[in-house]
XYZ file of C-alpha atoms in Angstrom:
724
model
C 254.279 215.125 241.013
C 256.346 214.675 237.750
C 253.806 217.275 235.561
C 252.447 219.714 237.720
C 250.540 221.212 234.914
C 248.545 217.502 233.693
C 245.634 218.790 235.552
C 244.973 221.560 233.043
C 244.972 219.228 230.095
C 241.775 218.838 227.732
C 240.071 221.572 230.283
C 238.000 223.984 227.986
C 238.107 227.600 228.410
C 235.584 228.085 231.071
C 236.717 224.988 233.002
C 240.184 226.391 232.464
C 239.196 229.986 233.855
C 237.597 228.728 236.573
C 240.695 226.301 237.869
C 242.923 228.965 236.968
C 240.936 231.794 238.677
C 242.821 234.073 240.765
C 242.772 234.025 244.833
C 239.701 235.337 245.214
C 235.649 234.079 246.169
C 234.474 232.191 243.063
C 231.225 231.191 241.834
C 231.137 228.155 239.107
C 227.410 227.712 237.907
C 228.190 224.315 236.386
C 225.113 223.165 234.307
C 224.316 219.527 234.027
C 226.875 217.257 232.600
C 229.523 220.033 232.671
C 232.304 218.455 234.118
C 231.878 220.179 237.704
C 233.863 217.425 239.615
C 236.787 217.394 237.728
C 236.703 221.388 237.610
C 236.563 221.373 241.557
C 239.401 218.827 241.844
C 241.126 220.400 238.948
C 241.058 223.627 241.249
C 242.210 222.139 244.580
C 245.140 220.674 242.590
C 245.846 224.472 241.235
C 245.865 225.503 244.765
C 248.501 223.034 245.774
C 250.568 223.325 242.892
C 250.640 226.612 241.602
C 250.014 228.752 244.487
C 251.681 226.277 247.119
C 249.019 225.694 249.287
C 249.367 223.171 251.794
C 246.666 219.993 251.699
C 246.321 221.099 255.453
C 244.824 224.381 254.666
C 242.036 223.126 252.626
C 238.504 222.492 253.633
C 236.238 220.454 251.013
C 232.510 220.095 251.544
C 230.239 217.966 249.361
C 226.883 216.204 250.283
C 227.665 212.260 249.939
C 230.275 210.036 251.176
C 230.598 208.704 247.516
C 231.546 211.767 246.094
C 233.805 212.988 248.754
C 235.496 209.500 248.574
C 236.059 210.125 244.687
C 237.329 213.508 245.084
C 239.736 212.345 247.818
C 240.877 209.197 245.421
C 240.890 211.914 242.171
C 243.806 214.538 244.153
C 245.444 211.629 245.287
C 245.946 209.990 241.636
C 246.553 213.751 240.334
C 249.247 214.831 243.106
C 250.600 211.518 243.883
C 250.606 212.791 247.432
C 248.212 211.573 250.572
C 245.373 213.700 251.338
C 244.772 212.528 254.737
C 245.495 216.115 256.450
C 243.013 217.566 253.901
C 239.521 218.039 255.346
C 237.333 216.482 252.388
C 234.105 215.199 253.452
C 230.801 215.712 253.879
C 228.580 218.657 255.812
C 227.999 215.886 258.800
C 231.103 213.944 258.298
C 233.403 217.567 258.987
C 230.963 218.702 261.710
C 231.829 215.258 263.415
C 235.188 215.305 262.924
C 235.345 219.053 264.489
C 233.120 218.109 267.550
C 235.544 215.002 268.286
C 238.439 217.268 267.824
C 236.701 220.035 270.410
C 234.375 218.125 272.252
C 234.898 220.207 275.460
C 234.085 223.224 274.053
C 231.126 221.861 272.280
C 230.013 220.890 275.942
C 229.901 217.099 274.752
C 231.449 214.084 276.561
C 234.662 212.812 274.555
C 232.912 209.539 273.864
C 229.636 211.190 272.327
C 227.288 208.695 270.921
C 225.587 209.683 267.206
C 221.928 208.744 266.911
C 220.425 207.378 263.882
C 217.109 208.344 262.736
C 215.518 205.473 264.219
C 217.312 205.912 267.481
C 216.242 209.488 267.471
C 212.605 208.793 266.985
C 212.761 205.748 270.305
C 214.380 208.567 272.440
C 211.877 210.601 271.130
C 209.204 207.801 272.063
C 211.105 207.987 275.793
C 210.523 211.257 276.366
C 206.930 211.288 275.794
C 206.580 208.078 278.000
C 208.397 210.007 280.558
C 206.078 212.916 280.713
C 202.961 210.369 280.328
C 202.301 212.183 277.000
C 199.932 210.367 274.782
C 201.691 209.335 271.562
C 198.287 209.440 269.754
C 197.699 213.018 270.617
C 201.733 213.585 269.682
C 203.042 211.486 267.145
C 206.509 210.636 267.539
C 207.465 211.269 263.953
C 205.784 214.593 264.000
C 207.680 215.771 266.500
C 210.855 214.273 265.023
C 210.115 216.651 261.603
C 209.675 219.252 264.075
C 212.655 219.241 265.912
C 214.996 218.321 263.096
C 213.279 221.266 261.008
C 213.903 223.807 263.542
C 217.605 222.364 264.118
C 218.181 222.484 260.367
C 216.982 226.630 260.558
C 219.644 226.872 263.753
C 217.027 227.186 266.068
C 216.913 225.630 270.025
C 213.695 225.378 271.460
C 214.334 228.175 273.456
C 214.799 230.867 271.111
C 211.562 229.602 268.921
C 208.209 231.784 268.937
C 205.407 229.796 269.768
C 203.398 232.320 267.634
C 200.550 232.252 269.706
C 199.995 228.480 268.325
C 197.938 226.655 271.263
C 199.993 223.401 270.231
C 203.470 225.649 270.082
C 204.246 225.754 273.605
C 203.458 221.796 274.013
C 206.030 221.173 271.233
C 208.564 223.354 272.625
C 208.552 221.623 275.721
C 208.708 218.475 274.593
C 211.686 219.816 272.141
C 213.395 221.125 275.390
C 212.863 217.680 277.209
C 214.622 215.867 274.423
C 217.246 218.524 274.282
C 217.642 217.795 277.905
C 218.037 213.660 277.579
C 220.268 213.984 274.762
C 222.808 216.117 276.829
C 222.005 213.673 280.105
C 222.768 210.536 277.592
C 225.182 212.040 275.614
C 224.278 211.361 272.273
C 223.764 213.723 269.189
C 221.323 213.331 266.353
C 222.137 214.222 262.806
C 221.165 218.145 262.563
C 222.574 218.254 266.013
C 225.901 218.087 264.332
C 225.651 220.920 262.257
C 223.955 223.066 264.826
C 226.233 222.350 267.617
C 229.587 223.302 265.375
C 228.070 226.307 264.581
C 227.288 227.060 267.930
C 230.664 226.208 269.077
C 232.570 228.212 266.616
C 230.375 231.153 267.290
C 230.486 231.054 270.960
C 234.385 230.638 271.149
C 235.925 233.392 269.101
C 239.746 232.140 270.182
C 238.667 228.711 268.420
C 237.151 230.542 265.351
C 240.223 232.976 264.706
C 242.436 229.341 264.756
C 239.999 227.788 262.243
C 240.261 231.142 259.944
C 244.216 230.989 260.660
C 244.553 227.073 259.454
C 241.740 226.734 256.569
C 242.589 229.873 253.986
C 240.649 227.919 251.314
C 236.969 226.661 251.285
C 235.498 224.615 248.812
C 231.724 223.578 248.362
C 230.365 221.234 246.034
C 226.418 221.024 244.980
C 226.168 224.732 246.885
C 222.346 224.905 245.680
C 221.424 222.332 247.997
C 222.604 223.857 251.433
C 220.174 225.009 254.166
C 220.365 227.448 256.972
C 222.931 225.798 259.460
C 225.077 224.542 256.432
C 225.517 228.255 255.099
C 225.836 229.669 258.420
C 228.528 227.420 259.464
C 230.202 227.908 256.174
C 230.172 231.728 256.461
C 231.733 231.564 260.145
C 234.328 229.465 258.734
C 234.935 231.991 255.881
C 235.697 234.696 257.694
C 237.320 237.637 255.751
C 240.274 236.623 254.355
C 239.920 233.291 253.091
C 239.172 232.602 249.326
C 235.581 230.981 249.072
C 234.682 228.722 246.105
C 231.388 227.316 245.486
C 230.600 224.919 242.655
C 226.772 224.673 241.630
C 223.717 224.736 239.804
C 220.337 226.538 240.636
C 218.589 225.008 237.809
C 219.476 221.608 239.758
C 218.052 222.798 243.148
C 215.292 220.259 243.671
C 215.303 219.476 247.660
C 213.415 222.303 249.015
C 211.147 220.020 250.687
C 213.816 218.768 253.099
C 215.420 222.272 253.843
C 217.329 223.316 251.040
C 217.528 227.051 250.362
C 218.045 227.880 246.514
C 218.406 231.511 247.803
C 221.737 230.650 249.189
C 223.487 230.413 245.967
C 221.576 233.590 245.101
C 222.843 235.713 247.733
C 226.411 234.656 247.438
C 227.442 237.409 245.718
C 225.703 239.787 248.177
C 227.035 238.103 251.068
C 231.025 238.011 250.053
C 232.956 240.478 247.944
C 234.944 240.469 244.839
C 233.119 237.439 243.383
C 234.343 235.951 240.121
C 231.588 234.368 238.377
C 232.438 231.413 235.403
C 229.536 229.678 233.582
C 229.957 226.105 232.411
C 227.734 225.509 229.996
C 229.247 222.876 227.774
C 227.851 219.431 228.155
C 229.444 216.120 227.425
C 226.683 213.863 228.382
C 223.449 214.339 226.446
C 222.271 215.146 222.363
C 221.883 218.504 221.754
C 218.158 217.971 220.949
C 217.977 216.746 224.520
C 219.958 219.740 225.733
C 217.860 222.057 223.346
C 214.621 221.248 224.927
C 215.998 220.667 228.569
C 216.956 224.379 227.976
C 213.642 225.767 226.771
C 211.796 224.012 229.679
C 214.087 225.258 232.504
C 213.650 229.177 230.499
C 210.263 228.981 232.159
C 211.724 229.886 235.542
C 212.515 233.313 236.869
C 215.367 234.545 239.396
C 217.478 232.058 237.728
C 221.256 232.292 236.888
C 220.882 232.473 232.726
C 222.429 229.219 231.520
C 222.220 227.498 227.795
C 223.537 223.734 227.666
C 225.229 223.021 224.258
C 227.397 219.933 222.784
C 229.810 219.651 220.423
C 228.395 216.071 219.987
C 225.498 214.714 217.856
C 222.086 216.105 217.636
C 220.388 212.644 218.218
C 217.134 211.595 217.919
C 213.835 213.735 218.675
C 212.339 212.987 222.224
C 209.725 210.304 221.815
C 206.364 211.423 223.412
C 203.341 208.634 224.305
C 200.266 209.322 225.359
C 198.928 206.107 226.777
C 195.193 205.481 227.332
C 195.804 204.664 230.979
C 198.520 203.627 233.076
C 198.334 200.009 232.329
C 198.667 200.930 228.721
C 201.418 203.384 229.640
C 203.279 200.342 231.516
C 202.907 197.834 228.822
C 204.237 200.243 226.072
C 207.283 200.988 228.453
C 208.252 197.613 228.427
C 207.966 196.728 224.754
C 210.094 199.719 224.332
C 212.686 198.264 226.638
C 212.310 195.038 225.129
C 213.169 196.699 221.832
C 216.316 198.361 223.530
C 217.633 195.097 224.938
C 217.219 193.187 221.646
C 218.921 195.767 219.541
C 221.832 194.631 221.567
C 221.691 197.424 224.331
C 222.153 196.857 228.244
C 219.141 196.834 229.953
C 221.147 198.374 233.011
C 221.902 201.355 230.502
C 218.236 202.139 230.828
C 216.343 204.215 233.584
C 212.669 204.645 234.081
C 212.498 207.670 236.450
C 208.974 208.938 237.899
C 207.639 211.496 240.089
C 206.203 209.467 243.045
C 207.290 205.885 244.325
C 203.715 205.045 243.938
C 204.044 205.089 240.165
C 206.365 202.000 240.218
C 203.728 199.468 241.548
C 202.099 198.982 237.676
C 205.688 199.310 236.088
C 207.027 196.618 238.103
C 204.211 194.221 236.974
C 204.448 195.173 233.230
C 208.193 194.428 233.397
C 207.714 191.169 235.465
C 205.217 189.839 232.673
C 207.704 190.697 230.195
C 210.454 188.758 231.877
C 212.223 192.378 232.055
C 214.527 192.272 235.489
C 214.581 195.341 237.469
C 216.205 196.966 240.149
C 214.475 199.993 242.212
C 217.185 202.309 242.891
C 217.639 203.700 246.335
C 214.241 202.310 247.391
C 212.208 199.498 247.924
C 210.017 197.534 245.630
C 206.558 198.264 246.073
C 205.151 195.507 247.951
C 208.266 195.582 250.246
C 207.625 199.186 251.698
C 206.990 199.584 255.362
C 203.659 201.254 254.904
C 202.339 198.232 251.990
C 203.597 195.395 254.465
C 201.708 196.954 257.439
C 198.199 197.319 255.061
C 198.942 193.831 254.042
C 199.587 192.878 257.807
C 195.831 193.410 258.698
C 194.719 191.891 255.137
C 196.753 188.881 256.300
C 195.038 188.460 259.943
C 191.415 188.820 258.163
C 192.511 185.537 256.481
C 194.637 183.931 259.156
C 194.345 185.065 262.706
C 197.067 182.513 263.695
C 199.837 184.624 261.673
C 202.037 185.666 264.247
C 204.486 187.671 261.806
C 201.478 189.636 261.113
C 200.484 190.498 264.774
C 204.115 191.617 265.394
C 203.903 193.779 262.499
C 200.755 195.770 263.362
C 199.636 194.867 266.899
C 200.889 198.243 267.986
C 200.948 200.068 263.864
C 199.843 203.282 264.362
C 200.427 202.901 267.962
C 197.662 202.323 270.339
C 199.089 202.090 273.532
C 200.647 198.113 273.449
C 204.233 198.455 274.447
C 207.291 196.358 274.236
C 206.445 194.879 277.648
C 202.810 193.949 276.831
C 204.149 192.217 273.657
C 206.780 190.462 275.597
C 204.069 189.061 277.699
C 201.980 188.191 274.825
C 205.219 186.312 273.260
C 205.885 184.533 276.329
C 202.144 183.001 276.841
C 202.516 181.998 273.378
C 205.486 179.823 274.469
C 204.222 178.693 277.629
C 200.804 177.498 276.007
C 202.541 176.511 272.779
C 199.671 178.679 270.907
C 199.257 181.465 268.295
C 200.071 185.262 269.632
C 196.587 185.775 268.891
C 195.331 182.700 271.258
C 198.103 184.025 273.821
C 196.617 187.754 273.703
C 192.833 186.020 274.168
C 194.177 183.955 277.107
C 195.539 186.900 278.608
C 192.623 188.998 278.179
C 190.496 186.437 279.778
C 192.568 185.942 282.828
C 192.856 189.844 283.151
C 196.722 189.332 283.523
C 197.440 193.308 281.963
C 197.187 196.366 283.883
C 193.879 198.040 283.002
C 195.367 200.273 280.358
C 197.095 197.441 278.177
C 194.050 195.158 278.811
C 192.388 198.048 277.378
C 194.224 198.357 274.409
C 195.076 194.744 273.327
C 191.111 193.924 273.692
C 190.903 196.886 271.164
C 193.157 195.738 268.806
C 191.658 191.984 268.736
C 188.077 193.676 268.546
C 189.150 195.673 265.487
C 190.358 192.545 263.549
C 187.250 190.959 264.498
C 185.570 194.136 263.256
C 187.516 194.320 260.143
C 186.578 190.822 259.180
C 182.778 191.522 259.832
C 182.339 194.567 257.830
C 184.526 193.290 255.035
C 182.584 189.905 254.435
C 180.727 190.437 251.449
C 182.956 193.432 250.049
C 185.078 193.391 246.852
C 188.801 193.177 247.244
C 189.280 196.675 246.549
C 186.692 198.066 248.783
C 188.029 195.644 251.323
C 191.233 197.011 251.310
C 189.807 200.639 251.175
C 187.861 199.716 254.766
C 191.039 197.816 256.099
C 193.192 201.284 255.449
C 190.594 203.719 256.867
C 189.831 201.278 260.141
C 193.276 200.597 261.021
C 193.560 204.226 260.966
C 196.814 203.639 258.709
C 195.437 206.412 256.210
C 194.849 208.861 259.085
C 197.731 208.336 260.708
C 199.892 209.736 257.522
C 197.423 212.140 256.717
C 198.481 213.811 260.111
C 201.712 213.160 259.840
C 204.284 215.825 259.341
C 207.200 213.579 258.312
C 208.768 214.797 255.248
C 207.972 211.055 253.521
C 204.375 211.324 254.650
C 202.820 212.051 251.373
C 204.558 209.747 249.613
C 203.621 206.637 252.026
C 199.801 207.799 251.554
C 200.518 207.580 247.923
C 201.552 204.062 248.191
C 198.658 203.373 250.326
C 196.565 204.803 247.924
C 198.341 202.800 245.107
C 197.729 199.558 247.182
C 193.706 200.328 246.891
C 194.388 200.548 242.970
C 196.461 197.488 242.947
C 193.375 195.187 244.707
C 190.766 197.106 241.975
C 192.902 195.946 239.274
C 193.492 192.791 240.618
C 192.744 189.616 238.241
C 193.358 186.664 240.140
C 194.165 183.339 238.391
C 191.430 181.408 237.492
C 192.754 178.281 237.595
C 194.007 178.498 240.849
C 190.274 178.587 242.359
C 191.421 180.782 245.607
C 189.394 183.750 247.627
C 190.553 187.154 245.788
C 192.030 188.295 249.416
C 194.110 184.522 249.424
C 194.910 185.114 245.800
C 196.524 188.761 246.143
C 198.474 188.168 249.121
C 200.297 185.528 247.560
C 200.834 187.423 244.622
C 201.834 190.493 246.636
C 204.743 187.690 248.369
C 205.776 186.475 245.270
C 206.347 189.715 243.542
C 208.176 190.848 246.635
C 210.214 187.785 247.076
C 211.402 186.996 243.315
C 210.710 190.155 240.515
C 214.072 192.180 241.582
C 217.402 191.139 239.889
C 220.285 190.818 241.607
C 223.427 193.090 241.737
C 225.034 191.247 239.093
C 222.468 190.868 236.877
C 221.489 193.164 233.744
C 218.667 195.114 235.233
C 216.432 198.105 234.022
C 217.266 200.791 236.309
C 213.831 202.292 238.292
C 214.072 205.561 240.781
C 212.278 208.221 241.522
C 213.444 211.674 239.876
C 215.129 212.596 243.349
C 217.043 209.786 243.549
C 218.424 210.148 239.731
C 220.584 213.103 240.447
C 224.085 212.560 239.580
C 223.662 209.500 237.746
C 223.185 209.269 233.568
C 222.105 206.480 231.338
C 221.946 206.410 227.266
C 218.258 205.740 227.730
C 215.958 207.378 229.913
C 212.238 207.334 230.317
C 210.065 210.078 232.105
C 206.729 208.437 233.012
C 203.311 209.849 234.288
C 203.960 213.317 233.238
C 200.639 214.614 233.566
C 199.100 217.315 235.680
C 198.449 216.863 239.066
C 200.907 214.009 239.326
C 203.800 215.778 237.267
C 203.836 218.884 238.507
C 202.216 217.376 241.739
C 199.256 219.179 242.398
C 200.452 220.490 245.900
C 202.257 223.143 243.822
C 199.802 224.405 241.529
C 199.055 227.352 244.142
C 202.898 227.921 245.021
C 205.315 229.557 242.404
C 208.100 228.493 244.404
C 207.375 224.921 244.428
C 205.848 224.566 240.975
C 209.606 226.172 239.942
C 211.061 223.482 241.845
C 209.143 220.962 240.042
C 209.949 221.869 236.912
C 213.605 221.767 237.833
C 212.680 218.505 238.788
C 211.844 217.627 235.244
C 215.045 219.597 233.798
C 217.348 217.385 236.050
C 214.992 213.937 234.625
C 215.631 215.140 231.104
C 219.391 215.997 231.202
C 220.309 212.305 232.891
C 219.596 211.005 229.403
C 222.925 210.443 227.058
C 221.325 209.358 223.670
C 217.506 208.805 223.996
C 214.920 210.261 225.925
C 210.833 209.007 226.027
C 208.454 210.819 227.999
C 205.144 209.047 228.717
C 201.615 210.171 230.188
C 198.188 208.426 230.484
C 194.830 209.963 229.235
C 193.569 208.467 232.227
C 194.911 207.013 235.672
C 193.921 205.369 238.787
C 194.756 207.567 241.644
C 193.204 207.560 245.196
C 190.678 204.645 243.975
C 189.287 206.744 241.290
C 189.871 207.499 237.746
C 191.033 210.595 236.819
C 191.321 212.365 233.436
C 194.501 213.998 232.968
C 195.802 216.837 230.321
C 199.561 216.111 229.507
C 201.988 218.022 231.911
C 202.719 221.890 231.237
C 206.340 220.409 231.200
C 205.459 218.665 227.952
C 203.784 221.282 226.454
C 206.728 223.729 227.338
C 209.104 221.732 225.234
C 209.017 222.905 221.671
C 207.735 220.734 218.972
C 210.365 220.625 216.892
C 212.053 218.560 219.802
C 209.646 215.717 220.083
C 208.107 213.462 218.072
C 205.045 211.420 218.929
C 205.202 207.616 219.162
C 201.955 205.539 217.543
C 200.724 202.370 218.434
C 202.175 199.565 216.485
C 200.581 198.808 213.363
C 199.513 194.869 214.779
C 196.929 197.064 216.993
C 195.559 199.247 214.211
C 191.879 198.522 213.197
C 191.115 199.277 209.432
C 190.976 202.516 207.975
C 187.182 202.801 208.337
C 187.527 202.313 211.697
C 190.340 204.564 212.915
C 190.540 208.227 213.879
C 193.103 210.478 215.009
C 192.270 213.369 217.386
C 193.446 216.740 217.417
C 196.959 216.028 219.248
C 197.759 213.172 216.562
C 196.801 210.185 219.194
C 195.168 207.126 217.889
C 191.643 206.556 219.015
C 190.566 203.018 217.856
C 186.700 202.783 217.465
C 184.374 200.222 216.096
C 182.253 201.613 213.727
C 178.686 200.030 215.239
C 179.080 201.803 218.638
C 181.754 204.259 217.990
C 183.699 202.704 221.034
C 186.909 204.346 222.044
C 189.959 202.809 224.172
C 189.567 204.936 227.277
C 186.213 205.575 226.846
C 183.740 204.824 229.866
C 180.900 202.626 229.383
C 177.988 201.455 231.207
C 177.012 197.180 230.871
C 173.535 196.260 232.057
C 175.045 193.715 234.324
C 178.586 194.256 235.098
C 177.844 197.942 235.675
C 180.439 201.127 234.725
C 183.800 200.325 233.359
C 186.444 201.861 231.308
C 187.550 200.126 227.769
C 191.315 199.276 227.813
C 191.940 197.187 224.476
C 190.246 195.165 221.769
C 191.010 192.952 219.384
C 189.844 191.762 215.627
C 187.897 193.857 212.990
C 184.664 194.862 212.324
C 181.823 193.240 214.016
C 184.011 190.170 215.735
C 186.067 192.783 217.319
C 186.252 192.174 221.034
C 186.310 194.898 223.827
C 188.843 194.403 226.892
C 186.650 196.318 229.510
C 187.650 196.710 233.248
C 184.538 197.001 235.331
C 184.377 198.861 238.598
C 183.101 196.181 240.585
C 183.216 192.903 238.187
C 186.634 192.929 237.039
C 188.154 192.778 233.580
C 186.179 191.108 231.011
C 186.208 190.571 227.104
C 183.162 190.967 225.093
C 182.100 190.838 221.719
C 181.483 194.426 220.611
C 178.268 193.610 218.329
C 176.744 191.470 221.462
C 177.985 193.771 224.468
C 175.257 195.742 224.463
C 177.486 198.653 225.971
C 176.123 202.357 226.647
C 178.897 205.345 226.527
C 179.198 207.659 229.415
């Protein structure tokens, strides 16, 4: 290394203090955009160059393969040394490395296999089948969640108290059988990697002593995201004579729902002695306006390490706040803002739309498509490509066409109804033999009684289900048809009962599908039945809307996916009570504080410009809800906000223009005082909501979305609308 001190160049004073701290336990509270990765890498470089620590003695942990690779790459570039002997990786990666080296002490075969989530689910199904346990009574995903949750908490089946729950013993029995089958098969799931690594060290004192002798310095990134078993494993590795450096930010702890324990970072000073704490508060990402607003928001959380982000950069423009009439207006406005951003010479890929729930993306995607704005869903699938949506559409396709083989393959046993792979293979073979569709083959097999009694009943039940759904939906509007399909197929009920981390998100998506069908307007020129038109629309949106990797695309993602990223222009959509913060957090102070941290993370992704939107009415779960702005909006001081008004081209004459107490525009037609967002009754079309209107005075036209008659344009003076 030609210049052993160059890793200290251009560090600010707190960063320098963290990098050059004495050889003791160190907690670096690194605020958003404060250069934590640089500090962590420089700290390792300082240990190697200044304190002559061998890379062989360093154990560095982070949460993603990308972050671990970046850390290793930076160290090699900084030190000019290969980092192959240093243990740098993710928790699962390092636990796997440990178990490969010490497979005998871990009581594993040398060639043990790692199960991914799908493999694990299939093994659980095999356990249930071996034990002749009905999957309808014990859904495999629920069992998978139960097992993984307890492994992340460090619990074996034998150590769990059933708590006198009548179902507890059954779950523990299944867990025990699953463990036995894994051991017999020589495989481990992802939570098992950490649990087995912890147990192996704990139960082998000589092995633990050798690790204490080898790893004298342990460094952990994103410490606020550690769960129970990860923290327990680290405490074992740390011993008494090691130096332990943690880098994290309790204000960015947003993964409690998947087991992360924010208390781990809070208890660090109590569990380890002689801890030095350094705060990194200078932000190198955002404008001071964005930082001041974020500081004010997060200050409403208690039991946190105090930090005040600041910057030497620009003040920047105020944070935009737009109150939309409904989710459609919100999406259209967002699309218009992105269009302006792009037409001003900015890259679309520098703009990100962040939302609390995946279900919100559907309306946003449609608005972007209508405006020819390419986009990409980051870390997830487009709305109509999501598995639960494709399942629902599969049932709807079979209503329209029984001979849709792909739809039958998808839903014949979704949710599980006792039609196994062997039965499905038999149906496939019959279809091939008779050159018929799977549907016709299934009918033939039933008529000929070619299946065992249980499989016969299950297949016959499926065929009757599809026929009954069609019969009951013949006279229904598209939205009502969708609701009936989701109920009759048990898709809604399946996710309501599921304990999976993703169950609520999938349920929200299915509810949003109902909204999509109720709001769908077929092209009158195509003259297709509504169901056929909608299914075509869904296929086209799923197939062509998203830009390719090389295209300049708007980035769309959930707030959880946005952590660690940054964008010049960020749009936070749907900041309403009940949506964000989520209604499930209202009665739980701990969850509410995590929701606020999630908002803080979203705000601090913005570098130059931040826009917040919310809708005064939003259709969710098939109903229209009237929403208040999120408490997170009201917690931002008004001095940092600027309400965005509608474009002048939409404004009416002064005599018909009113402003409400919040400063939001209400456009009225003087003759009847109609208001956008207001609910009305029509003598023929029934109840509806006013979406928009155009024109002036008595010739103004109203756009009304009726509950059952779809969207209509009506002349105001002849509409005969009655306000509700």
